[in-house]
Short mmCIF file of C-alpha atoms and ligand atoms in Angstrom, two decimals:
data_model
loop_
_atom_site.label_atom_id
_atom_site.label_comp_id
_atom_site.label_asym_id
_atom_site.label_seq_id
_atom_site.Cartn_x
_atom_site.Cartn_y
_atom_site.Cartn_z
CA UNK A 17 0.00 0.00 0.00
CA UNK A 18 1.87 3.39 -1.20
CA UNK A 19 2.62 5.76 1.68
CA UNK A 20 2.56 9.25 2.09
CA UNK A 21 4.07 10.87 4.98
CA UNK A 22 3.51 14.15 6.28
CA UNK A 23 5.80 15.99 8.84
CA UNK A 24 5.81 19.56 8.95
CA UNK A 25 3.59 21.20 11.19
CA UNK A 26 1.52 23.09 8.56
CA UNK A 27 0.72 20.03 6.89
CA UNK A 28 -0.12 17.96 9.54
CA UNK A 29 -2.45 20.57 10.99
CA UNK A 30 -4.41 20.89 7.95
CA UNK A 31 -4.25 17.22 7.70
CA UNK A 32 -5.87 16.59 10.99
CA UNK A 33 -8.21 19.19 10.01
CA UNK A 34 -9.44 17.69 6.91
CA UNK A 35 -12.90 16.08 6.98
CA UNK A 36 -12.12 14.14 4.02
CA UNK A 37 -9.51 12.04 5.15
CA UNK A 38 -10.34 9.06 7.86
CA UNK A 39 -8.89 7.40 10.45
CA UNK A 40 -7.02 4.41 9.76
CA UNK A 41 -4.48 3.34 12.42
CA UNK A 42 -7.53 0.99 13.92
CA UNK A 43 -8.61 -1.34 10.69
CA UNK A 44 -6.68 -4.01 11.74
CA UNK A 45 -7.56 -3.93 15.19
CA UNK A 46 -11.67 -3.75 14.88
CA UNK A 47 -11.92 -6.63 17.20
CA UNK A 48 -11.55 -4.10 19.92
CA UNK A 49 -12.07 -0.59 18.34
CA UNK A 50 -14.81 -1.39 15.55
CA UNK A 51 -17.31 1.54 15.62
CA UNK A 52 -15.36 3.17 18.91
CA UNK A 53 -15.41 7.07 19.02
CA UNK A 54 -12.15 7.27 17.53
CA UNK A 55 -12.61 4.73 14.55
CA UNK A 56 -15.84 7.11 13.48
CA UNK A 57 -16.19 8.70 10.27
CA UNK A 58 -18.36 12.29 9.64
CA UNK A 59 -22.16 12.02 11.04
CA UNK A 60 -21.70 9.10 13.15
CA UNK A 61 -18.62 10.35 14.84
CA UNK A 62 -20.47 13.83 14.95
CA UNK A 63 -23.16 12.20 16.81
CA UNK A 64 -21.30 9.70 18.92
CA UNK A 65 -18.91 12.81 19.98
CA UNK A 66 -21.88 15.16 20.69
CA UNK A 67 -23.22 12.57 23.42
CA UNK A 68 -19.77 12.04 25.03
CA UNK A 69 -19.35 15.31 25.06
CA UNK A 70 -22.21 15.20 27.42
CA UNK A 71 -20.07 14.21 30.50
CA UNK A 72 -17.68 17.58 30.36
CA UNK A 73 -21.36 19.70 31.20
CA UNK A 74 -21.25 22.01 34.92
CA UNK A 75 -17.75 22.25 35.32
CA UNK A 76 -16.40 18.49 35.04
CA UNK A 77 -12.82 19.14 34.21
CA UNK A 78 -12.77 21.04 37.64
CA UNK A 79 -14.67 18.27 39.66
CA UNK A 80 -12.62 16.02 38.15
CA UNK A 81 -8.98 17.61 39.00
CA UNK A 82 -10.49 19.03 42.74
CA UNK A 83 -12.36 15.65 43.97
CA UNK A 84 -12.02 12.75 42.10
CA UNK A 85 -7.96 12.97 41.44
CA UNK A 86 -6.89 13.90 44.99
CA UNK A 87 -9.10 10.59 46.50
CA UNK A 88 -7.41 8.61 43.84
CA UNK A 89 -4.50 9.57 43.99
CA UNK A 90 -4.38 9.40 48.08
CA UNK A 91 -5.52 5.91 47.92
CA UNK A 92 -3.31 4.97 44.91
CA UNK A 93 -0.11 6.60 46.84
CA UNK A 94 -1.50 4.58 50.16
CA UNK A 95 -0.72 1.52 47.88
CA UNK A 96 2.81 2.54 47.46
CA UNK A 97 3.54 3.85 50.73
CA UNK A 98 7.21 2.35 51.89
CA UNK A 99 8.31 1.38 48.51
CA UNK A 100 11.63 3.39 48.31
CA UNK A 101 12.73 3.38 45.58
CA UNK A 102 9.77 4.22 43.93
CA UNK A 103 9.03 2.94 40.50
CA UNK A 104 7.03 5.57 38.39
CA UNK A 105 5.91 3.63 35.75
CA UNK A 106 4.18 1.17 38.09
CA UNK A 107 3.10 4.14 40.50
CA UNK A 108 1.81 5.92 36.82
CA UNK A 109 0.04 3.30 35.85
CA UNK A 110 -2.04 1.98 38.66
CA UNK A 111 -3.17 5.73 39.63
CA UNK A 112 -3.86 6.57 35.81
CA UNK A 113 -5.57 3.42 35.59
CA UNK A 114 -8.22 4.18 38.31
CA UNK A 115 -8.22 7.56 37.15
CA UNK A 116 -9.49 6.68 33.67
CA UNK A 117 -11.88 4.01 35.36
CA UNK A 118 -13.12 6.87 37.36
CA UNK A 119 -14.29 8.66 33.91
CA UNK A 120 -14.96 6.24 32.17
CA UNK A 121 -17.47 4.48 34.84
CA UNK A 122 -15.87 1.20 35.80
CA UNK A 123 -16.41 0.48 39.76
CA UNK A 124 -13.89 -1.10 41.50
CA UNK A 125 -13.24 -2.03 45.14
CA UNK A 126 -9.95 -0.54 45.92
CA UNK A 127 -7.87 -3.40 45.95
CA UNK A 128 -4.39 -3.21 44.37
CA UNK A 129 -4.72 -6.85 42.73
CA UNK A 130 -7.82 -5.46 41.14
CA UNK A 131 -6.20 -2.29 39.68
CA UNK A 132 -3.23 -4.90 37.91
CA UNK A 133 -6.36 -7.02 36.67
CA UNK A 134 -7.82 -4.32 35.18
CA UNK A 135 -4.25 -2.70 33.72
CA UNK A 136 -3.60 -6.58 32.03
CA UNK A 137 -6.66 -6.30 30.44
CA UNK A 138 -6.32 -2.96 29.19
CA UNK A 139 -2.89 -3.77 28.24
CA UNK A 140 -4.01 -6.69 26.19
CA UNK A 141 -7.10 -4.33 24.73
CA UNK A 142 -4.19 -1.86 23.83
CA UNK A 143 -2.38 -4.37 22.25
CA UNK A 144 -5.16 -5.74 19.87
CA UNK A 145 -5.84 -1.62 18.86
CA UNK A 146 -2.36 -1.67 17.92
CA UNK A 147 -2.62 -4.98 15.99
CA UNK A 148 -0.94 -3.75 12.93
CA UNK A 149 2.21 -3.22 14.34
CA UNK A 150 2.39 -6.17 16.35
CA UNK A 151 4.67 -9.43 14.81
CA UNK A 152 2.28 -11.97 16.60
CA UNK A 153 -0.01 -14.41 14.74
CA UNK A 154 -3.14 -11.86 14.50
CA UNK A 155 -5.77 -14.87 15.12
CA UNK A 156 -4.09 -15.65 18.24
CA UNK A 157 -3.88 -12.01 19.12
CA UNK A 158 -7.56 -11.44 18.73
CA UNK A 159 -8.60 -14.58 20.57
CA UNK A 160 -6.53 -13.28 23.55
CA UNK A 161 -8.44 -9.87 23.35
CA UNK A 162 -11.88 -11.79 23.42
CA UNK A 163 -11.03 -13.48 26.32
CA UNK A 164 -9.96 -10.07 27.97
CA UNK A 165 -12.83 -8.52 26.34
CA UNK A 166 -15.15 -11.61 28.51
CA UNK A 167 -13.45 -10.96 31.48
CA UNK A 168 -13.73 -7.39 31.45
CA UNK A 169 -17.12 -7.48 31.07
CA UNK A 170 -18.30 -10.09 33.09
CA UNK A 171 -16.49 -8.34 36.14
CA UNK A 172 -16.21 -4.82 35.88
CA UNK A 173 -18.48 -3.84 32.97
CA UNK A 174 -21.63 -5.84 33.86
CA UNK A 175 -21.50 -4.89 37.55
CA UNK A 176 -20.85 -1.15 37.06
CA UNK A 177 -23.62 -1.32 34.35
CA UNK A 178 -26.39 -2.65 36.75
CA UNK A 179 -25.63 0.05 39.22
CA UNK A 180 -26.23 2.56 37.26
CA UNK A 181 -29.01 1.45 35.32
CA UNK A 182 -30.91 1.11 39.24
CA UNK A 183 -29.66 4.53 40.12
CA UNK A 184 -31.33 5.47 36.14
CA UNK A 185 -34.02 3.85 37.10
CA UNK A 186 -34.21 5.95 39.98
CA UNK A 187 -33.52 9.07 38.63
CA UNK A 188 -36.57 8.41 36.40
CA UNK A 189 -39.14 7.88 39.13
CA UNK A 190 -37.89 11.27 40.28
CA UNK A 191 -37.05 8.97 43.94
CA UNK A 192 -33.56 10.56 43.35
CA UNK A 193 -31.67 14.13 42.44
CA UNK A 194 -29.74 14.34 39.16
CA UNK A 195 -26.79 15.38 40.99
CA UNK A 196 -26.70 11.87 42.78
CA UNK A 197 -26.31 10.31 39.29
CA UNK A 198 -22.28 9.37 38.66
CA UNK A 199 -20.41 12.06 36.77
CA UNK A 200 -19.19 9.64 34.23
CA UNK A 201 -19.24 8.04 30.54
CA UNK A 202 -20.89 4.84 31.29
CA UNK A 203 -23.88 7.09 32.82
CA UNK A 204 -23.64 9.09 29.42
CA UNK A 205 -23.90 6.25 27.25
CA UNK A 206 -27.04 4.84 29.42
CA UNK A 207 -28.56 7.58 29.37
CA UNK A 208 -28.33 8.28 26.16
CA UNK A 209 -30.38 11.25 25.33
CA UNK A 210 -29.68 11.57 22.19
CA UNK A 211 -30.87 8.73 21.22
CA UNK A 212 -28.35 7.21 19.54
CA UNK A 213 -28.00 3.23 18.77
CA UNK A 214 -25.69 1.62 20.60
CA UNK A 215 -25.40 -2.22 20.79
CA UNK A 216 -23.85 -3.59 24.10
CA UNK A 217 -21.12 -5.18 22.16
CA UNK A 218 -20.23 -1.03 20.53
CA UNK A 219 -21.17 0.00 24.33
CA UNK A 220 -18.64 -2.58 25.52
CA UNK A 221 -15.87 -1.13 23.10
CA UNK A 222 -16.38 1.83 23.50
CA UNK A 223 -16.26 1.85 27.62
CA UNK A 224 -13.01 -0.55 26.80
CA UNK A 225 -11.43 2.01 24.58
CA UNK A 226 -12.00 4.76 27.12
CA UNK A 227 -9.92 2.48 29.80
CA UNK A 228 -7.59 2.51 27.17
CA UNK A 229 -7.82 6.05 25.87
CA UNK A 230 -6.87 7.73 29.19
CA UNK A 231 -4.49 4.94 30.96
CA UNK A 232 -1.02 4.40 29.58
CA UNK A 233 -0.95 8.10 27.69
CA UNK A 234 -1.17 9.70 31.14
CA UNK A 235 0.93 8.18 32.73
CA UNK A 236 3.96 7.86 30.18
CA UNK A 237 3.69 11.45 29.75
CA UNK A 238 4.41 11.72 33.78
CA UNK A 239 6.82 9.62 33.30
CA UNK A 240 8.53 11.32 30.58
CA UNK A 241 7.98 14.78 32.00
CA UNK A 242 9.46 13.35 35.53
CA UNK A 243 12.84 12.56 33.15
CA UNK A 244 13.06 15.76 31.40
CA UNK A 245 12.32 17.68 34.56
CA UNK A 246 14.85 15.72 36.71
CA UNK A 247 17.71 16.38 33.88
CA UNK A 248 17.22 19.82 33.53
CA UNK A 249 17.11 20.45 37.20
CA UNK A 250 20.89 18.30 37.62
CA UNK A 251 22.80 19.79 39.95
CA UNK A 252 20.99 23.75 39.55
CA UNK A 253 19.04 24.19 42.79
CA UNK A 254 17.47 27.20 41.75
CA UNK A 255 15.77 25.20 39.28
CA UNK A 256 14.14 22.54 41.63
CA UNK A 257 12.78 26.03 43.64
CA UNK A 258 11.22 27.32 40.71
CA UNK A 259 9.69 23.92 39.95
CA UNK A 260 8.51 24.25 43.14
CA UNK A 261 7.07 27.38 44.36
CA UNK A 262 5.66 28.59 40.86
CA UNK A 263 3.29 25.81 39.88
CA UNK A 264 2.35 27.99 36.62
CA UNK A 265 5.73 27.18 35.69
CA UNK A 266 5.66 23.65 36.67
CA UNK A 267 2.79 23.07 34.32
CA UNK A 268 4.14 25.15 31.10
CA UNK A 269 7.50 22.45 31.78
CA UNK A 270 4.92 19.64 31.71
CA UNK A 271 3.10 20.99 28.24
CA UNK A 272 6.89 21.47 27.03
CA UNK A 273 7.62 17.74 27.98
CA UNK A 274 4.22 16.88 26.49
CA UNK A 275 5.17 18.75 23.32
CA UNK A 276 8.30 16.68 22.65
CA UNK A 277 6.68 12.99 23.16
CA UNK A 278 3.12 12.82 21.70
CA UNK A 279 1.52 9.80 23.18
CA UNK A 280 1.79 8.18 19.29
CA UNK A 281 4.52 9.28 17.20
CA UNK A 282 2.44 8.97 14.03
CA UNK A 283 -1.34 9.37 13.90
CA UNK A 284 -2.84 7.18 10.26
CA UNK A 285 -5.09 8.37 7.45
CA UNK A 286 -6.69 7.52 4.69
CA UNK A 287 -8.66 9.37 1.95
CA UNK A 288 -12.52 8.97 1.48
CA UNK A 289 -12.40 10.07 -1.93
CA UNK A 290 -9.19 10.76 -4.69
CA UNK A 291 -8.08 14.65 -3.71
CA UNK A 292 -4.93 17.11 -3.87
CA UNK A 293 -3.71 18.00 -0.17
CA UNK A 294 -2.72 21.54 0.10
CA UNK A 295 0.80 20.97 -0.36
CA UNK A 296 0.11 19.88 -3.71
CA UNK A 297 0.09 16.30 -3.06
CA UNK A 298 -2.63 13.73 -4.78
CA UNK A 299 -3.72 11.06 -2.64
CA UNK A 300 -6.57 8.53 -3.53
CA UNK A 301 -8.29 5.87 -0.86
CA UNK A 302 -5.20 3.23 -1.56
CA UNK A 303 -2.68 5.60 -0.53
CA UNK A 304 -2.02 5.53 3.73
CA UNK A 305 -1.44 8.66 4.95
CA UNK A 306 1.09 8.79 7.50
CA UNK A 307 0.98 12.59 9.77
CA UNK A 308 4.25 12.95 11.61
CA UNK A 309 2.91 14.27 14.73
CA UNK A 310 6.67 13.83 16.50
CA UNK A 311 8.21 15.65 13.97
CA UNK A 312 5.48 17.89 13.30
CA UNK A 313 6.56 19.04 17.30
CA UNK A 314 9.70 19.55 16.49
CA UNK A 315 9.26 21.90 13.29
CA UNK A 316 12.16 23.89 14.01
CA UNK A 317 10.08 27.15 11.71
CA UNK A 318 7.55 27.21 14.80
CA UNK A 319 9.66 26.10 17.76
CA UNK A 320 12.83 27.46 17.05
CA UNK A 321 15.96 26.20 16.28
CA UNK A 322 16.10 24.42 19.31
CA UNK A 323 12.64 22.88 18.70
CA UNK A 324 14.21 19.20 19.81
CA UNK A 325 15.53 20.47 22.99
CA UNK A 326 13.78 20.34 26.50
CA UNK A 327 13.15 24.20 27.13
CA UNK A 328 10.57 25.33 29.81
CA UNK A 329 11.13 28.72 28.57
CA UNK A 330 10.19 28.23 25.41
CA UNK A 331 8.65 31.19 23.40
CA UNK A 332 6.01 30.56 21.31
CA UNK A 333 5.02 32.65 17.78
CA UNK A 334 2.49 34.87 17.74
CA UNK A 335 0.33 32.78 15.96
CA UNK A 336 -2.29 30.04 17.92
CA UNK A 337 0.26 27.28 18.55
CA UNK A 338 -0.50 25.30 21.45
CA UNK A 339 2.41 24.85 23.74
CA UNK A 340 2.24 20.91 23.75
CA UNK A 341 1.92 20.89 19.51
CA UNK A 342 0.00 18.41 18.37
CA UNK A 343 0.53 16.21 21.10
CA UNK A 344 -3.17 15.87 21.60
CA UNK A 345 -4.56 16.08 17.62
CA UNK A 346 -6.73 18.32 15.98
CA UNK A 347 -9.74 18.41 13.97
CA UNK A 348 -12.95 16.40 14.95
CA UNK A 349 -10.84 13.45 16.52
CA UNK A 350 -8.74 15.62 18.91
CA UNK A 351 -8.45 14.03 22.42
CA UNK A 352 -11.44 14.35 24.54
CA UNK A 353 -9.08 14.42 27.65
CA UNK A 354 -6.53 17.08 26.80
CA UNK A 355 -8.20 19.54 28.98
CA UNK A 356 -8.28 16.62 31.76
CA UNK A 357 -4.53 15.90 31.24
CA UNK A 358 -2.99 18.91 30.11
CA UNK A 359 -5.23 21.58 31.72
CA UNK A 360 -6.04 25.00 30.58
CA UNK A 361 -2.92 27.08 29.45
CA UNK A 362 -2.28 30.09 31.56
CA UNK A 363 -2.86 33.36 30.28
CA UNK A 364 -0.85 36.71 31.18
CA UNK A 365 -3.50 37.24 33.91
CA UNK A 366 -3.90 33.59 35.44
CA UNK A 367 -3.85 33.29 38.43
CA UNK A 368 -2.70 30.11 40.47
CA UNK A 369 -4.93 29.59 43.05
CA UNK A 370 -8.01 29.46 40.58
CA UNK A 371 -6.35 27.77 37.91
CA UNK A 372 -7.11 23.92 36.32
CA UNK A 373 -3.79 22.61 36.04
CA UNK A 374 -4.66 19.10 34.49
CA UNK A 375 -3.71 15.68 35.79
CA UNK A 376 0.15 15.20 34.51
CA UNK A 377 1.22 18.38 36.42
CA UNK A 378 -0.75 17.87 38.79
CA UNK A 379 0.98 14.19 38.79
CA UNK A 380 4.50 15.43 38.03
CA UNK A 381 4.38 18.48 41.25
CA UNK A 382 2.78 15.27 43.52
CA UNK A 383 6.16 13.30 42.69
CA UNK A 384 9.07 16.23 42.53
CA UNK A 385 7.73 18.57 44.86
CA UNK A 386 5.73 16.81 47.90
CA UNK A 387 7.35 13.54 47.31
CA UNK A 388 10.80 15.21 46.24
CA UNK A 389 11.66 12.77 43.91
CA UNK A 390 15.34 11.74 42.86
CA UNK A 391 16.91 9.48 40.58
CA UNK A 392 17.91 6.35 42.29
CA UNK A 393 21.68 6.35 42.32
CA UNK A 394 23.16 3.16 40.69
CA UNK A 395 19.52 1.71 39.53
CA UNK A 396 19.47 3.99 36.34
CA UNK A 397 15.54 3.80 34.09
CA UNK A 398 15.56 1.68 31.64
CA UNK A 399 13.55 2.01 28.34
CA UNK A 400 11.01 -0.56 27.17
CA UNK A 401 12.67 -2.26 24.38
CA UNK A 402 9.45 -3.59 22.73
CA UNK A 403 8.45 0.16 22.27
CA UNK A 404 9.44 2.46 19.52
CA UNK A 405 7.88 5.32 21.41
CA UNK A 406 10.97 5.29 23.80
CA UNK A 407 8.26 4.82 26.74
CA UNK A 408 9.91 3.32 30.02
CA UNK A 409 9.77 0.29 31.74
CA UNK A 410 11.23 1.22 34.72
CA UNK A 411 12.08 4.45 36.24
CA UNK A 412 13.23 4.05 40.01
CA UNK A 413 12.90 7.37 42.26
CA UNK A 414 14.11 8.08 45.73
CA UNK A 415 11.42 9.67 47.49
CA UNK A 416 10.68 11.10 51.20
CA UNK A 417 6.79 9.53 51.73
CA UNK A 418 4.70 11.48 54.02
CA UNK A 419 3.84 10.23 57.43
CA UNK A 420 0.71 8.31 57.40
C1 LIG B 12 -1.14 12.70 27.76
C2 LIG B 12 -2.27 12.05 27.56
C3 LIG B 12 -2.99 11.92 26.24
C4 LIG B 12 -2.53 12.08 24.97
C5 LIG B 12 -1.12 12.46 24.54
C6 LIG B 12 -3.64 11.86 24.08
C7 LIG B 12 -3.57 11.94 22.70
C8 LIG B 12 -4.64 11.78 21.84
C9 LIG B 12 -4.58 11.95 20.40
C10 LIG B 12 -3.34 12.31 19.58
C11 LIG B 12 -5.83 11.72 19.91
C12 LIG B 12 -6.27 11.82 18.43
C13 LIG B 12 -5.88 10.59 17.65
C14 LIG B 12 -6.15 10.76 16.19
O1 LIG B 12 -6.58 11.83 15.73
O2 LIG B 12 -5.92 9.78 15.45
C15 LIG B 12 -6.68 11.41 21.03
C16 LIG B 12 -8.01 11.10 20.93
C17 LIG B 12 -8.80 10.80 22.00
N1 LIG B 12 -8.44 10.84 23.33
FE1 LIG B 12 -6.63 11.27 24.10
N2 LIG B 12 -4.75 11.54 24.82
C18 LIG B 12 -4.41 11.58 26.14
C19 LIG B 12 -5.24 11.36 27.23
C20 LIG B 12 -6.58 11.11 27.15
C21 LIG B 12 -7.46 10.95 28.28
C22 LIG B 12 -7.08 11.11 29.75
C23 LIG B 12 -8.70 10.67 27.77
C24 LIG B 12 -9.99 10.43 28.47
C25 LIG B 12 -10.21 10.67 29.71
C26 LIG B 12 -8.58 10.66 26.33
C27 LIG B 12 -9.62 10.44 25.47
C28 LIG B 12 -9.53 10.52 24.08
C29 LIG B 12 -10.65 10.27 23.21
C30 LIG B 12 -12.05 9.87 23.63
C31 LIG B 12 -10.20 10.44 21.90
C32 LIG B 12 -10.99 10.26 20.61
C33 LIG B 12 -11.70 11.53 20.22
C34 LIG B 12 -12.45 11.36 18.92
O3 LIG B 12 -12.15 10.46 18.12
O4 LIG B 12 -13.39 12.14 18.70
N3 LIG B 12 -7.29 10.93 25.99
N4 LIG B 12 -5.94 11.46 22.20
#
């Protein structure tokens, strides 16, 4: 199949902006993102988004940042509590984990071994989304994700489903306040007031690709934003303190570290319909359009000659060029948790104390400035070698827990 790739940031904006071209990074992996949110193409994704959209009504991103991450977050760190060093991948991805359960409307208990349950599963969902790049025997692949897929809903789906539909129930006899109902997608989707059709097998998917949507992305780019932070800060004390008493800062570090490692390097495309892209291009519906979002970040005509360096001071053109790129998309599929993760970008006037930070700063001043993070000396991080995203697999920290 001929490839086109795309790269510079111009082109990949417009790309991501063109309602012409359609996702495509999912077709091999429909036995776990068929007719998700993201796989969507013009009025059904327009519909499908407009009732999702549904859950971010009276203020969520604020509820979500003030009450639902500090609980999780408390009870995730109660988990961890003694383990010195601490590993941040493991820490990232059980709090993440019940984070995105938390929006997406998966009940759990609280238990640790239930978090790692859930985070195989999701694992193994992520890994039949990403079928096409995987080397293993596809039919062996998806019959592994159907057996997650069975699990998942016979324990967490089904029982999180019943709840709600009671508390629906009760909503409907007026017994019960709309404000008692859970602030979450599952609710959304069973509620449904717009009507829309949604099979339990597509309401299955899509609560799976939520868990999946919202997991691992946060909390590799904690991870990664942890690294950068702790490098730059080597040895320069004055540094740490500004990492630490301006939390404005803090956060425009985090959407610089967001800015140089996108979640997925490349995001896919492919034309409905034979057409010239604006840089003169032709594609047709064969062709596989390939948008550069990494290097699209580092287009050194809008970042600077620097662009590939780590630079919390980073000056942006005049133009509207988001701080963190195109780290989050654009266009009608562009991340319905980017205001969740990355908060709202401060303005001239901002003002801390009022101010929605989003959940990897929020993450990343937990770890470096109440935990006071460290690298471990003599137990270096080490990359995960089966990803091409340069994620980690482990990333030890020496930290000072609070007293219980
Ligand atoms: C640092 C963290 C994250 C990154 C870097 C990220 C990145 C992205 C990107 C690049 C896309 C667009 C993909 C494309 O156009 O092909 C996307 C879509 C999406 N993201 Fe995120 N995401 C993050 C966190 C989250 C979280 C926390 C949630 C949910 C709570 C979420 C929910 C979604 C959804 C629902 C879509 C699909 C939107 C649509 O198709 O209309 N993401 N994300």
């Amino acid at each position: 199949m001929p490839e086109v790739r795309i790269e510079g940031y111009q082109h990949v904006y417009q790309a991501l902006c063109n309602p012409h071209l359609k996702q495509s990074l999912y077709d091999a992996g429909a036995v776990i993102m068929a007719d998700t949110l993201l796989t969507l193409h013009g009025e059904a994704h327009t519909r499908r988004r407009h009732l999702a959209l549904r859950v971010f009504q009276r203020d969520f991103a604020r509820h979500y940042e003030r009450a639902v991450f500090p609980a999780t977050v408390a009870r995730t760190l109660g988990h961890f509590h003694g383990r010195n060093p601490l590993d941040l991948v493991a820490f990232g991805h059980s709090v993440t984990m019940n984070l995105t359960a938390d929006f997406a409307g998966i009940d759990r208990s609280g238990d640790p071994e239930e978090t790692d349950r859930l985070l195989r599963l999701v694992q193994k969902f992520g890994e039949g989304a990403t079928m096409v790049h995987s080397t293993r025997d596809p039919a062996v692949l998806t019959s592994e994700v159907r057996l997650a897929l069975d699990e998942y809903e016979r324990d967490f789906l089904q029982p999180s489903l019943e709840r709600r539909q009671r508390l629906l129930a009760e909503f409907a006899r007026g017994n019960s306040p709309e404000d008692r109902l859970p602030r979450d997608m599952l609710t959304i989707l069973l509620r449904n007031e717009d009507r829309l059709e949604l099979s339990t097998d597509v309401l299955s998917r899509e609560i799976a690709f939520y868990l999946q949507a919202g997991s691992h992305s946060t909390a590799n780019a904690t991870v990664h934003a942890v690294d950068e932070l702790l490098r730059w800060c080597n040895g320069l004390p004055g540094r740490r303190q500004a990492l630490e008493t301006d939390p404005l800062f803090l956060q425009r570090a985090v959407h610089e570290a967001l800015r140089l490692h996108p979640a997925s390097p490349v995001a896919w495309r492919r034309a409905v319909t034979p057409l010239t892209l604006p840089s003169g291009v032709a594609v047709t519906p064969d062709d596989l359009l390939v948008l550069d979002l990494a290097a699209a970040n580092a287009d050194q005509t809008v970042f600077g000659p620097d662009s590939e360096r780590f630079n919390p001071y980073r000056e942006l053109p005049a133009r509207r060029v988001q701080p963190f790129g195109l780290t989050f998309g654009l266009g009608v599929h562009n991340c319905l948790g980017r205001d969740l993760d990355a908060g709202l970008v401060a303005q001239s006037d901002t003002q801390s104390d009022d101010h929605q930070f989003g959940t990897v700063a929020a993450l990343v001043r937990i770890v470096l400035c109440d935990l006071g993070a460290i690298n471990e000396p003599d137990d270096p991080p080490q990359r995960d070698s089966d990803s091409v995203r340069g994620n980690w697999r482990r990333f030890p920290v020496r930290v000072r827990f609070p007293q219980p």
